[in-house]
GROMACS .gro file of N, CA and C in nm:
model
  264
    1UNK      N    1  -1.098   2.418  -0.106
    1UNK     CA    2  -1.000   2.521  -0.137
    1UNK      C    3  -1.035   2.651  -0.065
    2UNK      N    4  -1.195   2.668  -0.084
    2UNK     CA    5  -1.171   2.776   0.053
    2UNK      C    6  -1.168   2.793   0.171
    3UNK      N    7  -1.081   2.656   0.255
    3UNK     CA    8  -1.041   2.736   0.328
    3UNK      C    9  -0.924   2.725   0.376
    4UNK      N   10  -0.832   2.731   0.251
    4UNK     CA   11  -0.693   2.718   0.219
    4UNK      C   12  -0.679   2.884   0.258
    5UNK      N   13  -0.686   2.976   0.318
    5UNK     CA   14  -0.637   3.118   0.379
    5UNK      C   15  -0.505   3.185   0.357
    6UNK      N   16  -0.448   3.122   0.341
    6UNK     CA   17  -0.268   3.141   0.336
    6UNK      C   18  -0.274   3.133   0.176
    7UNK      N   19  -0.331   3.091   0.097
    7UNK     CA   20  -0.306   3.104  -0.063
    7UNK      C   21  -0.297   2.934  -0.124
    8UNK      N   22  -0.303   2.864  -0.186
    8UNK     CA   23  -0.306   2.730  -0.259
    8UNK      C   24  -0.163   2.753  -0.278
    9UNK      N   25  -0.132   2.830  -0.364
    9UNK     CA   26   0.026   2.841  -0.386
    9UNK      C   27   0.146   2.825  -0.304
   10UNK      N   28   0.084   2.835  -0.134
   10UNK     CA   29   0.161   2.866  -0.045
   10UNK      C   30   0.138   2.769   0.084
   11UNK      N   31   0.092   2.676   0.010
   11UNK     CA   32  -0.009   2.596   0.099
   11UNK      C   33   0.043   2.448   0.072
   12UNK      N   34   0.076   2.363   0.167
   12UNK     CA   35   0.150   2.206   0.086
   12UNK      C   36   0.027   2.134   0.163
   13UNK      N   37  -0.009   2.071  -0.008
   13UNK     CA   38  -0.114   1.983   0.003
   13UNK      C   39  -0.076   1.796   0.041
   14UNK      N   40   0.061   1.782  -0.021
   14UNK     CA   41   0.062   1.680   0.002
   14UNK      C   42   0.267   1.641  -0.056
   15UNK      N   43   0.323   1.532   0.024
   15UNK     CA   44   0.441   1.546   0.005
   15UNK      C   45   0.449   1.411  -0.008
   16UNK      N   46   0.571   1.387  -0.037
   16UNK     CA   47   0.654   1.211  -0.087
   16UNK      C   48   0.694   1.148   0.053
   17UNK      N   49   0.678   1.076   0.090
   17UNK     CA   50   0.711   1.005   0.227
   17UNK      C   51   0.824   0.932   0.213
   18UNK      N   52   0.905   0.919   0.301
   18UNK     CA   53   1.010   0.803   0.239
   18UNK      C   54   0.986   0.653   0.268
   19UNK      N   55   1.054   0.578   0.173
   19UNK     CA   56   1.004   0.431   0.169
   19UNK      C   57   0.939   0.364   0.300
   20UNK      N   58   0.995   0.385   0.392
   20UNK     CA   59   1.001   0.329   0.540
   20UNK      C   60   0.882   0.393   0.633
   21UNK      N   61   0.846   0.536   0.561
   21UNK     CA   62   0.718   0.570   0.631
   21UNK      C   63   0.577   0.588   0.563
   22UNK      N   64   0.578   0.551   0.402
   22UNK     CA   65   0.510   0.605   0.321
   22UNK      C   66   0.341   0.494   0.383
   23UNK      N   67   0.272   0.610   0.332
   23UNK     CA   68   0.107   0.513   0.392
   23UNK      C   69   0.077   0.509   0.229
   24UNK      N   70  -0.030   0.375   0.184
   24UNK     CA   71  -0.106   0.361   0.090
   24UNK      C   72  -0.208   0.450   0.033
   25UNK      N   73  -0.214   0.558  -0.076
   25UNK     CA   74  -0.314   0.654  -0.063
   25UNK      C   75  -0.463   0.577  -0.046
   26UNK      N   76  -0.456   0.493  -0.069
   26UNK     CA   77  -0.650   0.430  -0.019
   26UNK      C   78  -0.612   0.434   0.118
   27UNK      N   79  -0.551   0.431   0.218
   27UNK     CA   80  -0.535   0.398   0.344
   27UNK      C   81  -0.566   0.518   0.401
   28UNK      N   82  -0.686   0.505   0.488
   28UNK     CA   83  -0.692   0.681   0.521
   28UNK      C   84  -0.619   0.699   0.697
   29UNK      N   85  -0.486   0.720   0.640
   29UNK     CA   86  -0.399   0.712   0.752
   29UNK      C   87  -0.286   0.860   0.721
   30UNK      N   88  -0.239   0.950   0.719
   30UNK     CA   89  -0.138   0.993   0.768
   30UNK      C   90   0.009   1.003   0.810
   31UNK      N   91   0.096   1.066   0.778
   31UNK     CA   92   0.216   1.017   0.820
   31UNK      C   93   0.248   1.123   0.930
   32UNK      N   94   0.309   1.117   1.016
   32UNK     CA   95   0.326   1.193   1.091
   32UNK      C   96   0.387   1.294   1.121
   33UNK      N   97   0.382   1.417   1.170
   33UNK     CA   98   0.427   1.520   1.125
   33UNK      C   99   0.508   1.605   1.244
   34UNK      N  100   0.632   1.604   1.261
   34UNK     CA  101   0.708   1.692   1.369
   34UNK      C  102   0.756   1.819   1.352
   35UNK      N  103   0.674   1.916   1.385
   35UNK     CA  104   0.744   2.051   1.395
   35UNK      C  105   0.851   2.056   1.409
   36UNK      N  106   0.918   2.018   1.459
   36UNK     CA  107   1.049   2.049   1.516
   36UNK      C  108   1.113   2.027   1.454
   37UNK      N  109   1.133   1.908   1.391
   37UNK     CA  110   1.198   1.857   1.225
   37UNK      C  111   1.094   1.805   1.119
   38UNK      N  112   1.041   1.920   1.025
   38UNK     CA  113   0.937   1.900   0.960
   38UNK      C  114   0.973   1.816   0.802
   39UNK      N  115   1.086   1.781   0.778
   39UNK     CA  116   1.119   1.706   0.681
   39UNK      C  117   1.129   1.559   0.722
   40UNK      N  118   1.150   1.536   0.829
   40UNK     CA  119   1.189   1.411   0.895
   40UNK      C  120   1.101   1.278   0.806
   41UNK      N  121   1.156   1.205   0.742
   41UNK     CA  122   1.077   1.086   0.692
   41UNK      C  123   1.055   1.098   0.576
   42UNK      N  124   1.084   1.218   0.513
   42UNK     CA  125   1.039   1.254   0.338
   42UNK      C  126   1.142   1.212   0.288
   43UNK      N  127   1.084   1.185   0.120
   43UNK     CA  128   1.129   1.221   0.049
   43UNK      C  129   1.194   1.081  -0.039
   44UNK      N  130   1.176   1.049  -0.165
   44UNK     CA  131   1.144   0.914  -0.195
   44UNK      C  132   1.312   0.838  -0.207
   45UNK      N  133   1.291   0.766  -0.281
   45UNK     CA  134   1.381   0.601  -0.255
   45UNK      C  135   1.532   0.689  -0.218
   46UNK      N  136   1.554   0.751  -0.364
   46UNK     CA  137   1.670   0.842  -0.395
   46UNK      C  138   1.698   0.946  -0.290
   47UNK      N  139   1.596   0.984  -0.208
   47UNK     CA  140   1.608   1.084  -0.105
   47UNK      C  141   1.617   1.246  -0.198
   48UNK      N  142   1.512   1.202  -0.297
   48UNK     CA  143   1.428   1.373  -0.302
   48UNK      C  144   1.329   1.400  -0.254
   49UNK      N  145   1.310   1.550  -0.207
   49UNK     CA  146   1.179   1.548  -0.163
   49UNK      C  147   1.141   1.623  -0.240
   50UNK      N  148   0.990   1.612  -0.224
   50UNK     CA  149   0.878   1.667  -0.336
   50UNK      C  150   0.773   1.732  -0.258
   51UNK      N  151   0.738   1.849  -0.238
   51UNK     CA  152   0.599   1.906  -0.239
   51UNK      C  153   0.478   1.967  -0.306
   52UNK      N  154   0.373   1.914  -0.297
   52UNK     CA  155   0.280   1.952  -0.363
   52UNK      C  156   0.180   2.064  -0.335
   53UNK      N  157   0.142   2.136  -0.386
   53UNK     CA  158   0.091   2.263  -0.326
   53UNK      C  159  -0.077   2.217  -0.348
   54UNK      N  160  -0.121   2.318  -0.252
   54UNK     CA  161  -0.285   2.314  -0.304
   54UNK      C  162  -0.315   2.369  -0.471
   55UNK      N  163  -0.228   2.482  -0.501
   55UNK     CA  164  -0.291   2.515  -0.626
   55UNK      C  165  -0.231   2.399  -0.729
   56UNK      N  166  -0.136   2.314  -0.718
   56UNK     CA  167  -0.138   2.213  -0.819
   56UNK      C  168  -0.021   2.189  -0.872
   57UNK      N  169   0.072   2.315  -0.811
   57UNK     CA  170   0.219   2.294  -0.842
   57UNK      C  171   0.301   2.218  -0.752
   58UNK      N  172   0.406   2.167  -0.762
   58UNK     CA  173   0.467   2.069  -0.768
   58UNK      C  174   0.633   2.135  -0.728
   59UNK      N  175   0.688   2.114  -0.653
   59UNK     CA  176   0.869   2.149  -0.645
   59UNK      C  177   0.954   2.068  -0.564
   60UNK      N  178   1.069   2.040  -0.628
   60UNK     CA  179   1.166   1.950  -0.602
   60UNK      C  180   1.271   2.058  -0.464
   61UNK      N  181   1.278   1.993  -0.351
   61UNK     CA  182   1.275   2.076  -0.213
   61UNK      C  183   1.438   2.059  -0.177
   62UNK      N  184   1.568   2.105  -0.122
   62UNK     CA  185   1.631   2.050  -0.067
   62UNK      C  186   1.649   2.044   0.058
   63UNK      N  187   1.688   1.910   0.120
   63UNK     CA  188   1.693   1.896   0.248
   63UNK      C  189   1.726   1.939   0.367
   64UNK      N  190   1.772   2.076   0.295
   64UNK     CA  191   1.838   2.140   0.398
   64UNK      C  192   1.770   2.348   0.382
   65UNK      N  193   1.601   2.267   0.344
   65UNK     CA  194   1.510   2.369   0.375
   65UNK      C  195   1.507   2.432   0.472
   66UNK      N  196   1.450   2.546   0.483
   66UNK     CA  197   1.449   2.625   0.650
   66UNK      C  198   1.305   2.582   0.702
   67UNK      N  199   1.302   2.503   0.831
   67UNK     CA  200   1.199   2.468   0.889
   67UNK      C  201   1.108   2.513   0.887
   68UNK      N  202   1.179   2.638   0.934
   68UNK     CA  203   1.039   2.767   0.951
   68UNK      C  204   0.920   2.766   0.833
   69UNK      N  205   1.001   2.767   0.748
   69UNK     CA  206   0.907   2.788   0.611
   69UNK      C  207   0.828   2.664   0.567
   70UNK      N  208   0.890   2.545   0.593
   70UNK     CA  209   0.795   2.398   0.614
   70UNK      C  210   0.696   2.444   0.700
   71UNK      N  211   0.735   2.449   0.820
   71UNK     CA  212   0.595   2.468   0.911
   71UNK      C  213   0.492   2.580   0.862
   72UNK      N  214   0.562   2.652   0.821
   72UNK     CA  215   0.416   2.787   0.749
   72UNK      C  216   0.368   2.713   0.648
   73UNK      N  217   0.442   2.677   0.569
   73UNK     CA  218   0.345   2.560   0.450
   73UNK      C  219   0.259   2.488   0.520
   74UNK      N  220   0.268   2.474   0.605
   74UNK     CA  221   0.172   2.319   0.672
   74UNK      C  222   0.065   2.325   0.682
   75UNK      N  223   0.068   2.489   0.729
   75UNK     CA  224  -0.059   2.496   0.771
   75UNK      C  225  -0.176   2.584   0.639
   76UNK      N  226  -0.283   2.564   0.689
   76UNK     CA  227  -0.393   2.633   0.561
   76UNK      C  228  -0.399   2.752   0.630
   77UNK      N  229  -0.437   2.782   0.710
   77UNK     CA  230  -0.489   2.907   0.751
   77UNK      C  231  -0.402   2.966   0.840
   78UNK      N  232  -0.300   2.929   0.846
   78UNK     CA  233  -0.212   3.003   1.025
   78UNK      C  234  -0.186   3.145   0.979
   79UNK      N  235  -0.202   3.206   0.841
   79UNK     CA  236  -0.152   3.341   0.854
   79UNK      C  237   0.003   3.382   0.818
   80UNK      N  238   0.053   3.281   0.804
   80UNK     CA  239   0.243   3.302   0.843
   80UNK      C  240   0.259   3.346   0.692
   81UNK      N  241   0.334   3.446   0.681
   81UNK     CA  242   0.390   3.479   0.542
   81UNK      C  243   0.500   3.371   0.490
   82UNK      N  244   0.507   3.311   0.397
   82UNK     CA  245   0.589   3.190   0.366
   82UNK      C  246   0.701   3.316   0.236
   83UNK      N  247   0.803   3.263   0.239
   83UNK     CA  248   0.879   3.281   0.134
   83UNK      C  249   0.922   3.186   0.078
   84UNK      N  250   0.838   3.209  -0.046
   84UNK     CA  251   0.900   3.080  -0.117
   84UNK      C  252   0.992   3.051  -0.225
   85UNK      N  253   1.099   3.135  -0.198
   85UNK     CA  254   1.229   3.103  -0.286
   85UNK      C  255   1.294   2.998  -0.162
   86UNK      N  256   1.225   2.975  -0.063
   86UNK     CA  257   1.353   2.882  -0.003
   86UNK      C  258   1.322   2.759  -0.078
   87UNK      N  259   1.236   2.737  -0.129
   87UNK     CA  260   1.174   2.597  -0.147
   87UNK      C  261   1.208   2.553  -0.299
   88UNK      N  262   1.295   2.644  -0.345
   88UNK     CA  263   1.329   2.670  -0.474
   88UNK      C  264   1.471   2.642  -0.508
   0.00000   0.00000   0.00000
């Protein structure tokens, strides 16, 4: 956690994959991640997506989030001020 820089709160620790891309959590594998379309592949059977933050909270996302603010989540340390009513 320290060196989550950007805040735990502001920080996505971990998200819902959708059926077709999801990895096994024992599988120490990754799903892959495109800037460019940073939702691409999320989000479970029903097509919600879910992010999980470092500090432990949890929010139901819609798909038609502003990228920008995915990609500042992404990262731990990049610095980027996130606003997070989009995610709300």
């Amino acid at each position: 956690v320290g060196e989550v820089r950007d805040g735990t709160s502001r920080t996505i620790a971990f998200v819902i994959a959708s059926p077709d891309r999801a990895v096994p959590w024992t599988k120490p594998e990754d799903i892959n991640f495109d800037p460019a379309n940073p939702t691409n592949g999320l989000g479970d059977a029903d097509g919600q997506m879910y992010f999980a933050f470092a500090d432990g909270g949890v929010m139901r996302v819609s798909e038609s989030v502003d990228p920008t603010a995915v990609n500042a989540a992404a990262t731990r340390s990049g610095g980027e001020t996130v606003d997070m009513s989009v995610f709300r």
